[in-house]
Every structure is written in C-alpha cells, then in structure tokens.
mmCIF file of C-alpha atoms in Angstrom:
data_model
loop_
_atom_site.group_PDB
_atom_site.id
_atom_site.type_symbol
_atom_site.label_atom_id
_atom_site.label_comp_id
_atom_site.label_asym_id
_atom_site.label_seq_id
_atom_site.Cartn_x
_atom_site.Cartn_y
_atom_site.Cartn_z
ATOM 1 C CA LYS A 18 126.568 166.012 111.425
ATOM 2 C CA ILE A 19 123.805 167.222 110.594
ATOM 3 C CA ALA A 20 123.687 170.827 111.184
ATOM 4 C CA ARG A 21 127.193 170.619 110.220
ATOM 5 C CA LEU A 22 126.248 169.290 106.647
ATOM 6 C CA GLU A 23 123.232 171.554 105.862
ATOM 7 C CA ARG A 24 125.860 174.897 107.589
ATOM 8 C CA ASP A 25 128.391 173.080 105.115
ATOM 9 C CA LYS A 26 127.122 172.632 102.278
ATOM 10 C CA SER A 27 124.220 174.836 101.751
ATOM 11 C CA ARG A 28 123.289 177.448 99.291
ATOM 12 C CA ASN A 29 122.083 179.394 102.547
ATOM 13 C CA THR A 30 123.463 180.289 105.579
ATOM 14 C CA LEU A 31 121.786 178.177 108.580
ATOM 15 C CA ALA A 32 121.093 180.804 111.098
ATOM 16 C CA SER A 33 119.060 178.326 113.851
ATOM 17 C CA CYS A 34 119.247 175.129 114.865
ATOM 18 C CA HIS A 35 116.087 174.076 117.836
ATOM 19 C CA GLU A 36 116.334 170.347 119.267
ATOM 20 C CA ARG A 37 113.377 168.750 120.768
ATOM 21 C CA VAL A 38 113.252 165.488 123.172
ATOM 22 C CA THR A 39 110.324 164.302 124.288
ATOM 23 C CA VAL A 40 109.576 160.806 125.871
ATOM 24 C CA GLY A 41 106.321 159.122 125.532
ATOM 25 C CA ALA A 42 104.385 155.384 124.827
ATOM 26 C CA ALA A 43 104.861 154.035 120.876
ATOM 27 C CA ASP A 44 101.615 153.910 119.145
ATOM 28 C CA LEU A 45 99.728 151.250 117.345
ATOM 29 C CA GLU A 46 101.445 152.617 113.575
ATOM 30 C CA GLU A 47 105.087 153.108 115.912
ATOM 31 C CA SER A 48 105.166 150.232 117.037
ATOM 32 C CA GLN A 49 104.629 148.189 114.162
ATOM 33 C CA PHE A 50 107.177 149.848 111.955
ATOM 34 C CA LEU A 51 109.783 149.681 115.128
ATOM 35 C CA GLN A 52 109.014 146.477 115.784
ATOM 36 C CA CYS A 53 108.327 147.302 119.333
ATOM 37 C CA PRO A 54 105.324 146.752 121.730
ATOM 38 C CA LEU A 55 102.345 148.920 121.913
ATOM 39 C CA GLY A 56 102.742 151.843 124.235
ATOM 40 C CA ALA A 57 106.459 151.125 124.461
ATOM 41 C CA PRO A 58 108.613 153.869 125.768
ATOM 42 C CA LEU A 59 110.040 155.971 122.874
ATOM 43 C CA ALA A 60 112.241 158.943 122.458
ATOM 44 C CA ARG A 61 111.375 161.782 119.875
ATOM 45 C CA ILE A 62 113.166 163.911 118.709
ATOM 46 C CA THR A 63 111.811 166.720 116.395
ATOM 47 C CA ARG A 64 115.150 169.077 114.707
ATOM 48 C CA VAL A 65 114.404 172.221 112.533
ATOM 49 C CA PHE A 66 117.204 174.361 111.148
ATOM 50 C CA LEU A 67 116.301 177.838 109.470
ATOM 51 C CA ASP A 68 117.880 180.408 107.364
ATOM 52 C CA THR A 69 118.532 183.663 107.731
ATOM 53 C CA LYS A 70 115.201 184.582 106.640
ATOM 54 C CA GLY A 71 113.551 182.669 108.927
ATOM 55 C CA ASP A 72 112.917 179.911 105.897
ATOM 56 C CA LEU A 73 113.208 175.881 106.724
ATOM 57 C CA LEU A 74 116.417 174.776 105.523
ATOM 58 C CA TYR A 75 115.525 170.989 107.047
ATOM 59 C CA TYR A 76 113.129 169.453 109.544
ATOM 60 C CA ALA A 77 113.243 165.592 111.242
ATOM 61 C CA HIS A 78 110.551 163.857 112.966
ATOM 62 C CA LEU A 79 112.352 160.710 114.125
ATOM 63 C CA SER A 80 111.262 158.148 116.714
ATOM 64 C CA PHE A 81 113.705 155.798 118.647
ATOM 65 C CA ARG A 82 112.941 152.192 120.663
ATOM 66 C CA SER A 83 114.199 152.870 124.392
ATOM 67 C CA ASP A 84 116.156 149.932 123.671
ATOM 68 C CA ARG A 85 118.348 151.507 121.161
ATOM 69 C CA PHE A 86 118.854 155.403 121.996
ATOM 70 C CA GLY A 87 120.635 156.976 124.519
ATOM 71 C CA ILE A 88 122.181 160.706 124.946
ATOM 72 C CA GLU A 89 125.031 161.716 126.344
ATOM 73 C CA ARG A 90 126.493 165.362 126.344
ATOM 74 C CA ASP A 91 129.605 167.777 128.275
ATOM 75 C CA THR A 92 127.488 170.238 130.795
ATOM 76 C CA THR A 93 130.792 171.531 131.969
ATOM 77 C CA GLU A 94 130.339 174.524 130.805
ATOM 78 C CA MET A 95 126.908 174.415 132.357
ATOM 79 C CA ILE A 96 129.071 174.872 136.005
ATOM 80 C CA LYS A 97 131.814 176.974 134.553
ATOM 81 C CA GLY A 98 131.599 180.995 135.393
ATOM 82 C CA GLY A 99 130.633 183.501 134.047
#
C-alpha cells in the first residue's frame, strides 16, 4: 500500500522498491516499546524506495512482535514455466 501511494502521489517517479524481512531478538529498547519480554522474537522489516536518479523517496525500519505479525504471499508465479 505504501508503494502504491508513493507511486501515485509522489512528484518523483518510483523506480525501485526493496524490502528485507529478518527475525531477531528484542533488545531492551524494543522490548520496552513493544511491551514484550527482552529477547522475544521480533520480525523486522526494512523498506527502501528510490526514484529514477537513485534518490531516496521512502525509508522505514519496522519491528513487529511475533505474536502480532504474519506474512502471506501468492507464490504461484514461482511454479509457472517461462
């Protein structure tokens, strides 16, 4: 949704969108902010959107509690030939 919003509303042309999802343990600051135990599993997402010149349009580093995070994708394209 963020990428579509950036694409449709930005004055610059959105050229690339990169997202990295990792899993790690909550540090002290994250555990306090997310109200979870220290060392609890977290999903972390980093998103970077660039325009055609390579200038940064959007950056986010997000942390989610594992009991409130899920990811689902349609991967049908991976099994199609061609």
